[in-house]
Short mmCIF file of C-alpha atoms and ligand atoms in Angstrom, two decimals:
data_model
loop_
_atom_site.label_atom_id
_atom_site.label_comp_id
_atom_site.label_asym_id
_atom_site.label_seq_id
_atom_site.Cartn_x
_atom_site.Cartn_y
_atom_site.Cartn_z
CA MET P 108 73.23 10.60 126.98
CA ALA P 109 76.90 11.34 127.39
CA TYR P 110 77.88 14.62 129.01
CA GLU P 111 81.06 16.59 129.37
CA THR P 112 82.08 19.01 132.04
CA ILE P 113 83.15 22.57 131.31
CA ILE P 114 85.22 24.37 133.93
CA GLY P 115 86.76 27.82 133.96
CA LEU P 116 88.66 29.28 136.89
CA GLU P 117 89.13 32.73 138.38
CA ILE P 118 92.15 32.92 140.59
CA HIS P 119 92.96 35.80 142.91
CA VAL P 120 96.60 36.06 143.81
CA GLU P 121 98.07 38.49 146.35
CA LEU P 122 101.19 40.05 144.93
CA ASP P 123 104.40 39.88 146.91
CA THR P 124 104.84 43.63 147.45
CA LYS P 125 105.92 45.35 150.65
CA SER P 126 103.23 48.03 150.50
CA LYS P 127 99.61 48.18 149.37
CA ILE P 128 98.42 49.00 145.88
CA PHE P 129 97.39 52.66 146.38
CA CYS P 130 99.03 53.70 149.68
CA SER P 131 102.21 52.98 151.62
CA CYS P 132 100.64 50.76 154.30
CA SER P 133 102.39 47.44 154.92
CA THR P 134 100.98 44.24 153.40
CA LYS P 135 102.46 42.05 156.11
CA PHE P 136 100.24 39.15 157.13
CA GLY P 137 99.47 38.59 160.80
CA ALA P 138 99.53 42.19 162.09
CA GLU P 139 97.10 43.33 164.80
CA PRO P 140 93.61 44.05 163.36
CA ASN P 141 93.48 47.42 161.57
CA GLU P 142 97.16 48.10 162.29
CA ASN P 143 98.05 48.47 158.61
CA THR P 144 95.54 51.10 157.61
CA CYS P 145 95.47 54.76 156.61
CA PRO P 146 92.89 57.24 155.24
CA ILE P 147 93.52 55.98 151.66
CA CYS P 148 92.92 52.26 152.19
CA THR P 149 90.01 52.88 154.54
CA GLY P 150 88.43 55.01 151.81
CA LEU P 151 88.03 58.30 153.63
CA PRO P 152 86.60 61.13 151.48
CA GLY P 153 89.14 63.38 149.82
CA THR P 154 91.98 60.88 149.67
CA LEU P 155 93.63 60.04 146.37
CA PRO P 156 95.11 56.70 145.28
CA VAL P 157 98.64 56.44 143.80
CA LEU P 158 99.37 53.25 141.88
CA ASN P 159 102.28 51.22 143.30
CA GLU P 160 104.81 50.71 140.46
CA GLU P 161 105.82 47.30 141.81
CA VAL P 162 102.24 46.06 141.26
CA VAL P 163 102.53 46.88 137.56
CA ASN P 164 105.97 45.22 137.40
CA LEU P 165 104.76 42.02 139.05
CA ALA P 166 101.64 41.89 136.87
CA ILE P 167 103.87 42.20 133.79
CA LYS P 168 106.05 39.44 135.20
CA ALA P 169 102.98 37.23 135.67
CA GLY P 170 101.96 38.01 132.10
CA ASN P 171 105.41 37.02 130.84
CA ALA P 172 105.45 33.82 132.89
CA LEU P 173 101.96 32.86 131.67
CA ASN P 174 102.67 33.59 127.99
CA CYS P 175 100.31 36.57 127.81
CA GLU P 176 100.24 39.65 125.67
CA ILE P 177 101.02 42.69 127.78
CA ASN P 178 98.70 45.56 126.98
CA LYS P 179 100.87 48.66 126.71
CA ILE P 180 97.91 50.87 127.43
CA ASN P 181 95.61 49.69 130.17
CA LYS P 182 93.43 51.41 132.71
CA THR P 183 91.69 51.01 136.04
CA ASP P 184 87.94 51.04 136.61
CA ARG P 185 85.58 51.27 139.53
CA LYS P 186 83.53 48.19 140.28
CA ASN P 187 80.64 49.42 142.39
CA TYR P 188 79.11 47.38 145.12
CA PHE P 189 78.49 47.84 148.79
CA TYR P 190 79.86 45.47 151.34
CA PRO P 191 81.08 46.24 154.89
CA ASP P 192 84.62 45.04 154.08
CA LEU P 193 84.86 47.52 151.20
CA PRO P 194 84.64 50.97 152.82
CA LYS P 195 84.71 52.98 149.57
CA ALA P 196 81.68 51.03 148.25
CA PHE P 197 83.66 50.39 145.09
CA GLN P 198 86.70 48.33 144.25
CA ILE P 199 89.39 49.67 141.93
CA SER P 200 89.86 46.93 139.36
CA GLN P 201 90.30 46.71 135.58
CA PHE P 202 87.33 46.10 133.32
CA ASP P 203 87.65 46.41 129.54
CA MET P 204 91.38 47.14 129.31
CA PRO P 205 93.26 44.70 131.57
CA ILE P 206 97.04 44.67 131.85
CA CYS P 207 97.47 41.22 130.23
CA SER P 208 95.42 39.07 127.90
CA LYS P 209 95.56 35.88 125.79
CA GLY P 210 98.02 33.65 127.58
CA PHE P 211 98.26 29.95 128.28
CA VAL P 212 99.60 27.36 130.71
CA GLU P 213 100.69 23.85 129.74
CA ILE P 214 99.44 21.23 132.17
CA GLU P 215 99.86 17.48 132.29
CA VAL P 216 97.06 15.07 133.20
CA TYR P 217 97.70 11.32 133.13
CA GLY P 218 100.97 12.06 131.34
CA GLU P 219 99.18 13.89 128.51
CA PRO P 220 100.07 17.54 127.90
CA LYS P 221 97.22 20.00 127.49
CA ARG P 222 97.15 23.75 126.92
CA ILE P 223 94.79 25.82 129.06
CA ASN P 224 94.18 29.29 127.69
CA ILE P 225 94.15 32.35 129.87
CA THR P 226 91.64 35.04 128.95
CA ARG P 227 93.11 37.87 130.98
CA ILE P 228 95.03 39.02 134.00
CA HIS P 229 94.01 42.23 135.69
CA ILE P 230 95.17 44.14 138.75
CA GLU P 231 92.86 45.14 141.57
CA GLU P 232 92.71 45.86 145.27
CA ASP P 233 91.73 43.31 147.88
CA ALA P 234 88.85 43.90 150.31
CA GLY P 235 89.02 43.66 154.11
CA LYS P 236 88.04 40.74 156.26
CA LEU P 237 84.85 40.30 158.24
CA ILE P 238 85.13 38.34 161.44
CA HIS P 239 81.90 36.74 162.58
CA LEU P 240 82.14 35.80 166.22
CA GLU P 241 80.12 32.92 167.46
CA ASP P 242 77.21 33.83 169.76
CA GLU P 243 77.80 37.57 169.30
CA PRO P 244 75.20 39.87 167.75
CA PHE P 245 77.84 41.86 165.85
CA THR P 246 80.56 41.37 163.24
CA LEU P 247 84.11 42.73 163.43
CA VAL P 248 85.95 44.15 160.46
CA ASP P 249 89.70 44.13 159.85
CA TYR P 250 90.88 46.52 157.12
CA ASN P 251 94.49 45.27 157.05
CA ARG P 252 93.80 43.40 153.83
CA THR P 253 91.96 46.33 152.22
CA GLY P 254 94.16 47.59 149.39
CA VAL P 255 96.52 44.61 149.31
CA PRO P 256 97.40 44.23 145.62
CA LEU P 257 95.87 41.34 143.70
CA ILE P 258 96.00 39.99 140.24
CA GLU P 259 92.97 38.10 139.02
CA ILE P 260 93.76 35.41 136.49
CA VAL P 261 90.79 34.26 134.41
CA THR P 262 90.98 31.11 132.30
CA GLU P 263 88.99 30.16 129.24
CA PRO P 264 86.45 27.35 129.89
CA ASP P 265 89.07 24.84 128.72
CA LEU P 266 89.14 22.50 131.68
CA ARG P 267 87.15 19.28 131.34
CA SER P 268 87.38 17.71 134.79
CA ALA P 269 88.09 18.42 138.44
CA LYS P 270 91.43 16.64 137.94
CA GLU P 271 92.42 19.06 135.17
CA ALA P 272 91.40 22.02 137.32
CA VAL P 273 93.60 20.84 140.18
CA ALA P 274 96.51 20.12 137.82
CA PHE P 275 96.14 23.63 136.42
CA LEU P 276 96.15 25.22 139.86
CA LYS P 277 99.23 23.28 140.92
CA THR P 278 101.12 24.30 137.80
CA LEU P 279 100.01 27.91 138.16
CA LYS P 280 101.06 28.01 141.80
CA SER P 281 104.49 26.63 140.97
CA ILE P 282 105.01 29.23 138.20
CA LEU P 283 103.93 32.15 140.40
CA GLN P 284 106.07 31.01 143.30
CA TYR P 285 109.15 30.37 141.17
CA ALA P 286 108.82 33.76 139.51
CA GLY P 287 108.55 35.48 142.91
CA ILE P 288 105.14 36.97 142.07
CA SER P 289 103.32 35.61 145.12
CA ASP P 290 103.95 33.25 148.01
CA CYS P 291 100.65 31.55 147.02
CA ARG P 292 99.83 30.52 150.59
CA MET P 293 96.28 29.30 150.29
CA GLU P 294 95.94 28.94 154.05
CA GLN P 295 96.70 32.67 154.41
CA GLY P 296 94.43 33.57 151.52
CA SER P 297 97.17 34.74 149.17
CA LEU P 298 95.87 32.38 146.49
CA ARG P 299 92.10 32.02 146.22
CA CYS P 300 90.12 30.26 143.56
CA ASP P 301 86.54 30.45 142.31
CA ALA P 302 85.33 27.93 139.77
CA ASN P 303 82.66 28.14 137.08
CA ILE P 304 81.19 24.83 136.08
CA SER P 305 78.56 23.68 133.62
CA ILE P 306 77.63 20.46 131.85
CA ARG P 307 76.71 19.87 128.22
CA GLU P 308 76.07 16.98 125.88
CA ILE P 309 79.18 15.77 124.13
CA GLY P 310 79.26 17.18 120.62
CA SER P 311 77.40 20.35 121.55
CA GLU P 312 79.13 23.69 121.03
CA GLU P 313 76.75 25.62 123.25
CA TYR P 314 77.51 26.47 126.82
CA ASN P 315 74.75 25.69 129.31
CA THR P 316 74.02 27.68 132.45
CA LYS P 317 77.05 27.80 134.67
CA VAL P 318 77.33 27.83 138.41
CA GLU P 319 80.07 29.63 140.30
CA ILE P 320 81.58 27.93 143.33
CA LYS P 321 83.28 30.01 145.99
CA ASN P 322 85.01 29.33 149.28
CA LEU P 323 87.52 26.81 147.95
CA ASN P 324 90.33 26.86 150.47
CA SER P 325 92.66 24.14 149.25
CA PHE P 326 93.36 22.23 146.06
CA LYS P 327 91.82 19.16 147.65
CA GLU P 328 88.60 21.06 148.29
CA VAL P 329 88.61 22.41 144.72
CA GLY P 330 88.72 18.82 143.46
CA LYS P 331 86.01 17.62 145.82
CA ALA P 332 83.67 20.57 145.26
CA LEU P 333 83.91 20.34 141.47
CA GLU P 334 83.28 16.60 141.45
CA LYS P 335 80.27 17.02 143.69
CA GLU P 336 78.81 19.89 141.65
CA GLU P 337 79.47 17.97 138.42
CA ARG P 338 77.46 15.05 139.78
CA ARG P 339 74.62 17.30 140.93
CA GLN P 340 74.28 18.94 137.51
CA LYS P 341 74.62 15.68 135.56
CA GLU P 342 71.88 14.12 137.62
CA LEU P 343 69.54 17.03 136.94
CA TYR P 344 70.21 16.81 133.19
CA SER P 345 69.76 13.07 133.06
CA PHE P 346 66.34 13.40 134.69
CA GLY P 347 65.38 16.09 132.19
CA GLU P 348 65.51 18.76 134.84
CA GLY P 349 68.44 20.76 133.50
CA ASN P 350 66.33 23.91 133.64
CA LYS P 351 66.56 23.74 137.42
CA ILE P 352 70.22 24.74 137.17
CA LYS P 353 70.25 28.47 137.81
CA GLN P 354 73.01 30.96 137.18
CA GLU P 355 74.06 31.39 140.78
CA THR P 356 76.95 31.49 143.18
CA ARG P 357 77.20 28.46 145.40
CA LYS P 358 79.33 28.09 148.45
CA TRP P 359 81.33 24.94 149.10
CA ASP P 360 80.62 23.62 152.56
CA ALA P 361 83.69 21.48 153.27
CA GLY P 362 82.22 20.10 156.49
CA LYS P 363 79.02 18.87 154.84
CA GLY P 364 80.82 18.01 151.58
CA ARG P 365 78.31 19.80 149.33
CA THR P 366 77.67 23.08 147.57
CA ILE P 367 74.89 25.30 148.84
CA PRO P 368 73.25 28.30 147.10
CA MET P 369 74.69 31.66 148.19
CA ARG P 370 73.18 34.26 145.87
CA SER P 371 72.10 34.65 142.27
CA LYS P 372 75.07 35.49 140.11
CA GLU P 373 75.57 39.11 139.12
CA ASP P 374 76.36 40.15 135.58
CA ALA P 375 79.04 42.70 134.78
CA HIS P 376 76.40 45.42 134.24
CA ASP P 377 75.24 45.06 137.83
CA TYR P 378 78.53 46.56 138.94
CA ARG P 379 78.18 49.77 136.92
CA TYR P 380 81.84 49.77 135.94
CA PHE P 381 83.26 53.12 134.91
CA PRO P 382 86.82 54.41 134.46
CA GLU P 383 88.54 55.36 137.72
CA PRO P 384 88.69 59.17 137.56
CA ASP P 385 91.48 59.49 140.15
CA LEU P 386 94.04 57.40 138.26
CA PRO P 387 95.54 58.03 134.82
CA PRO P 388 95.81 55.13 132.32
CA VAL P 389 98.89 52.93 132.69
CA PHE P 390 101.41 53.21 129.85
CA ILE P 391 103.98 50.44 129.60
CA LYS P 392 107.13 50.68 127.50
CA GLU P 393 108.34 47.76 125.39
CA GLU P 394 111.77 47.97 127.09
CA LEU P 395 110.19 47.43 130.50
CA ILE P 396 108.37 44.31 129.29
CA LYS P 397 111.66 42.94 127.91
CA GLU P 398 113.61 43.91 131.00
CA ILE P 399 111.14 42.14 133.29
CA GLY P 400 111.02 39.14 130.94
CA ASN P 401 114.78 38.80 131.35
CA THR P 402 114.47 38.56 135.13
CA LEU P 403 112.21 35.49 134.93
CA PRO P 404 114.05 32.59 136.57
CA GLU P 405 114.10 29.02 135.31
CA LEU P 406 110.63 27.59 136.09
CA ALA P 407 109.85 24.17 137.54
CA LYS P 408 109.24 22.43 134.23
CA GLU P 409 112.58 23.41 132.70
CA LYS P 410 114.33 22.75 135.97
CA SER P 411 112.93 19.19 136.07
CA ARG P 412 114.24 18.47 132.61
CA ARG P 413 117.65 19.90 133.46
CA PHE P 414 117.91 18.00 136.77
CA MET P 415 117.20 14.70 135.05
CA LYS P 416 119.74 15.40 132.33
CA GLN P 417 122.48 17.12 134.32
CA TYR P 418 122.38 15.00 137.47
CA GLY P 419 120.95 11.73 136.13
CA LEU P 420 118.04 11.78 138.57
CA LYS P 421 114.73 9.96 138.18
CA GLU P 422 111.46 11.73 137.41
CA LYS P 423 109.85 10.83 140.73
CA GLU P 424 112.62 12.33 142.86
CA VAL P 425 112.95 15.40 140.65
CA GLU P 426 109.24 15.98 141.13
CA ILE P 427 109.81 16.29 144.88
CA LEU P 428 112.95 18.43 144.51
CA VAL P 429 111.32 21.01 142.22
CA SER P 430 108.04 21.09 144.16
CA HIS P 431 109.45 24.09 146.02
CA LYS P 432 111.99 26.47 144.61
CA GLU P 433 113.88 26.62 147.94
CA LEU P 434 114.28 22.86 147.93
CA ALA P 435 115.57 22.79 144.34
CA ASP P 436 118.01 25.59 145.14
CA TYR P 437 119.12 23.75 148.27
CA PHE P 438 119.79 20.59 146.28
CA GLU P 439 122.02 22.45 143.86
CA GLU P 440 123.85 24.15 146.71
CA VAL P 441 124.56 20.78 148.39
CA VAL P 442 125.84 19.32 145.14
CA LYS P 443 128.22 22.27 144.74
CA PHE P 444 130.08 21.00 147.83
CA ASN P 445 131.23 18.02 145.81
CA CYS P 446 128.98 15.20 146.84
CA LYS P 447 127.22 12.73 144.57
CA PRO P 448 123.96 14.24 143.23
CA LYS P 449 122.17 10.91 143.59
CA ASP P 450 123.07 10.73 147.30
CA ALA P 451 122.14 14.38 147.83
CA SER P 452 118.77 13.75 146.22
CA ASN P 453 118.18 10.67 148.42
CA TRP P 454 118.95 12.56 151.60
CA ILE P 455 116.86 15.57 150.65
CA THR P 456 113.79 13.72 149.39
CA VAL P 457 113.70 11.47 152.46
CA GLU P 458 115.40 12.86 155.58
CA VAL P 459 115.30 16.58 154.83
CA MET P 460 111.68 16.42 153.66
CA ARG P 461 110.73 14.58 156.84
CA ALA P 462 112.50 17.23 158.90
CA ILE P 463 110.77 20.05 156.99
CA LYS P 464 107.40 18.56 157.92
CA GLU P 465 108.40 18.97 161.57
CA THR P 466 110.18 22.29 161.54
CA GLU P 467 108.86 23.93 158.34
CA ILE P 468 112.36 25.09 157.42
CA ILE P 469 115.35 23.42 155.80
CA PRO P 470 117.06 22.38 159.02
CA ILE P 471 120.69 21.87 157.96
CA LYS P 472 122.97 24.08 155.94
CA ALA P 473 123.98 22.78 152.54
CA GLU P 474 127.69 22.55 153.36
CA TYR P 475 127.06 20.28 156.36
CA LEU P 476 124.67 17.97 154.55
CA ALA P 477 127.28 17.55 151.79
CA LYS P 478 129.92 16.78 154.44
CA LEU P 479 127.67 14.17 156.03
CA ILE P 480 126.99 12.54 152.68
CA ASN P 481 130.71 12.36 151.98
CA LEU P 482 131.43 10.85 155.40
CA VAL P 483 129.14 7.95 154.47
CA ASP P 484 130.52 7.76 150.96
CA LYS P 485 134.10 7.44 152.21
CA GLY P 486 133.09 4.78 154.74
CA THR P 487 134.02 6.97 157.72
CA ILE P 488 130.58 6.39 159.24
CA SER P 489 127.80 3.92 158.49
CA ARG P 490 124.43 4.95 157.08
CA LEU P 491 122.84 4.16 160.38
CA ALA P 492 125.28 6.39 162.24
CA ALA P 493 124.71 9.11 159.64
CA LYS P 494 121.04 9.23 160.53
CA GLU P 495 121.98 9.78 164.14
CA VAL P 496 124.39 12.56 163.13
CA PHE P 497 121.64 14.10 161.01
CA ARG P 498 119.28 14.26 163.95
CA GLU P 499 122.01 15.75 166.12
CA MET P 500 122.75 18.35 163.42
CA MET P 501 119.09 19.35 163.41
CA GLU P 502 119.36 20.07 167.13
CA SER P 503 122.79 21.59 167.54
CA LYS P 504 123.37 22.95 164.00
CA GLY P 505 126.93 21.64 164.47
CA ASP P 506 129.55 20.37 162.04
CA PRO P 507 128.98 16.64 161.28
CA GLU P 508 132.68 15.81 161.68
CA ASN P 509 132.68 17.16 165.22
CA ILE P 510 129.49 15.26 166.04
CA VAL P 511 130.99 12.00 164.76
CA MET P 512 134.07 12.47 166.98
CA LYS P 513 132.07 13.56 169.99
CA LYS P 514 129.65 10.65 169.77
CA GLY P 515 132.32 8.11 168.84
CA LEU P 516 130.52 7.05 165.68
CA LEU P 517 133.53 6.30 163.51
CA GLN P 518 132.80 3.20 161.50
CA ILE P 519 134.57 0.01 162.43
CA ASN P 520 136.39 -1.15 159.33
CA GLY P 521 139.28 -2.90 161.11
CA GLU P 522 139.11 -6.62 160.46
CA ASP P 523 140.64 -7.56 163.80
CA VAL P 524 137.91 -5.83 165.76
CA LEU P 525 135.18 -7.14 163.48
CA GLU P 526 136.57 -10.69 163.63
CA GLU P 527 136.15 -10.70 167.39
CA ILE P 528 132.58 -9.33 167.21
CA ILE P 529 131.54 -11.81 164.52
CA LYS P 530 132.87 -14.69 166.60
CA ASN P 531 130.72 -13.57 169.53
CA VAL P 532 127.63 -13.09 167.42
CA LEU P 533 127.97 -16.57 165.91
CA SER P 534 128.37 -18.25 169.26
CA GLN P 535 125.33 -16.40 170.62
CA ASN P 536 123.11 -17.33 167.66
CA PRO P 537 123.50 -21.06 166.99
CA LYS P 538 119.99 -21.26 165.51
CA ALA P 539 120.81 -18.76 162.77
CA VAL P 540 124.06 -20.56 162.02
CA GLU P 541 122.17 -23.81 161.70
CA ASP P 542 119.62 -22.16 159.39
CA PHE P 543 122.45 -21.00 157.16
CA THR P 544 123.96 -24.47 156.92
CA ASN P 545 120.49 -25.71 155.98
CA GLY P 546 120.51 -23.35 153.05
CA LYS P 547 118.48 -20.51 154.51
CA ASP P 548 120.30 -17.46 153.17
CA LYS P 549 118.00 -15.14 155.11
CA ALA P 550 120.01 -16.00 158.21
CA VAL P 551 122.86 -13.82 156.85
CA GLY P 552 120.74 -10.69 157.03
CA TYR P 553 119.73 -11.51 160.58
CA LEU P 554 123.33 -12.06 161.65
CA VAL P 555 124.53 -8.82 160.01
CA GLY P 556 121.76 -7.11 161.94
CA GLN P 557 123.12 -8.62 165.16
CA ILE P 558 126.63 -7.39 164.33
CA MET P 559 125.28 -3.88 163.74
CA LYS P 560 123.41 -4.06 167.02
CA GLU P 561 126.49 -5.23 168.86
CA THR P 562 128.54 -2.33 167.44
CA LYS P 563 125.73 0.23 167.87
CA GLY P 564 125.62 0.69 164.12
CA LYS P 565 129.31 1.38 163.78
CA ALA P 566 130.38 -1.72 161.86
CA ASN P 567 130.91 -1.30 158.16
CA PRO P 568 128.03 -3.47 156.95
CA SER P 569 129.51 -4.56 153.65
CA ILE P 570 132.86 -5.59 155.16
CA ALA P 571 131.05 -7.26 158.06
CA LYS P 572 128.80 -9.18 155.69
CA GLU P 573 131.71 -10.34 153.58
CA MET P 574 133.65 -11.53 156.61
CA LEU P 575 130.56 -13.19 158.10
CA ILE P 576 129.83 -15.24 154.99
CA LYS P 577 133.45 -16.34 154.84
CA LYS P 578 133.28 -17.41 158.46
CA LEU P 579 129.95 -19.23 158.01
CA LYS P 580 131.31 -21.21 155.08
CA GLU P 581 134.23 -22.34 157.21
CA ILE P 582 131.90 -23.86 159.79
ZN1 ZN I 710 96.75 52.54 153.66
#
């Protein structure tokens, strides 16, 4: 029997607002436990929520960016459940009238485009964080996250593999980051994903029992967990034991590499949703939707196309440049200082990227990188010397021209000086000279290397090579 996999995702995204959704407490990550709290977000009796306008604006922006319909009348509802990190014993969310519905995202898997439909986007408040200490009989609770604004994005069950799910998440993250809706830092919990997965026979239109997987902390783990759960379910079906698959929530245990049962899955009616009596419905004007739509920046996909066309770059390098909006912006800033786009792209995708891995910031200002590129382009310094200057710039943040002078890295182009050095190198390497006369062209590369070594990388390699070959032929 041939089976197919059905996956739908629910993604929680923390919105990039300064204050919380119903009070003016800060949303800043990394504060002392319970520092960012007040009577409203800790749910004390008698307090009243006030909806943060920026939350509505960002949710509309997300709707625009994800091709959704924006619902001009929407409302908030109470989702009732008790949990220690939710002091009110209900979460203000949206149930039957969410702010956005019916959108889509275009993804690409193995070079094939595919449209993944979005059922809805709704706004809600985040819960706090429980901290379980090892070997302690108690649990701590931090309410800083309570009331941080979220949007929940729910997809249709359109995904057919773990690969598609990961591709979707990557595309979604890029869109949300580019549009300035969220920083999407999974490691800080500002993008969290739950996945629903079921298996059915190919050709069937019915959906079988689905399992929800939680605790997916990175895209890699999403991929692994879904593949593992897919295998578990397929095995049960192929042994005629499909009925053993229960509607439940399973937790991904990254350490053990498997999903484990957490609890049986609740249905919507378990939550006893009812309209939030303390908040009026949200009315959105057409003009506001248009106005916010106009502020949407160019997203990664369009930017890729433009970079290839405008700067003549290859797909692979563009992929790296547009992977982060800051990097793409940086590239364009460097190019504005009149250096060749191709060179700028080379430097950024190799040296700058390597530096970012170390320092987590773009280490050199655009003007200086452009200057450095032009110094190489004009033959003032060699590529090798440029790398040294680059490292020095990372440290001192200085002007590359000053560094070149200070370190004496000006390239040796003068033929008189080079002539002398080549003569020495040839007399010191008779074996290589002999190899050349015996037709081994590789010897040239070795000898150029020796010249570069002799000049500490300051010789102009192409002039040196030209002169060397001439000299070798004279022997
Ligand atoms: Zn508060």
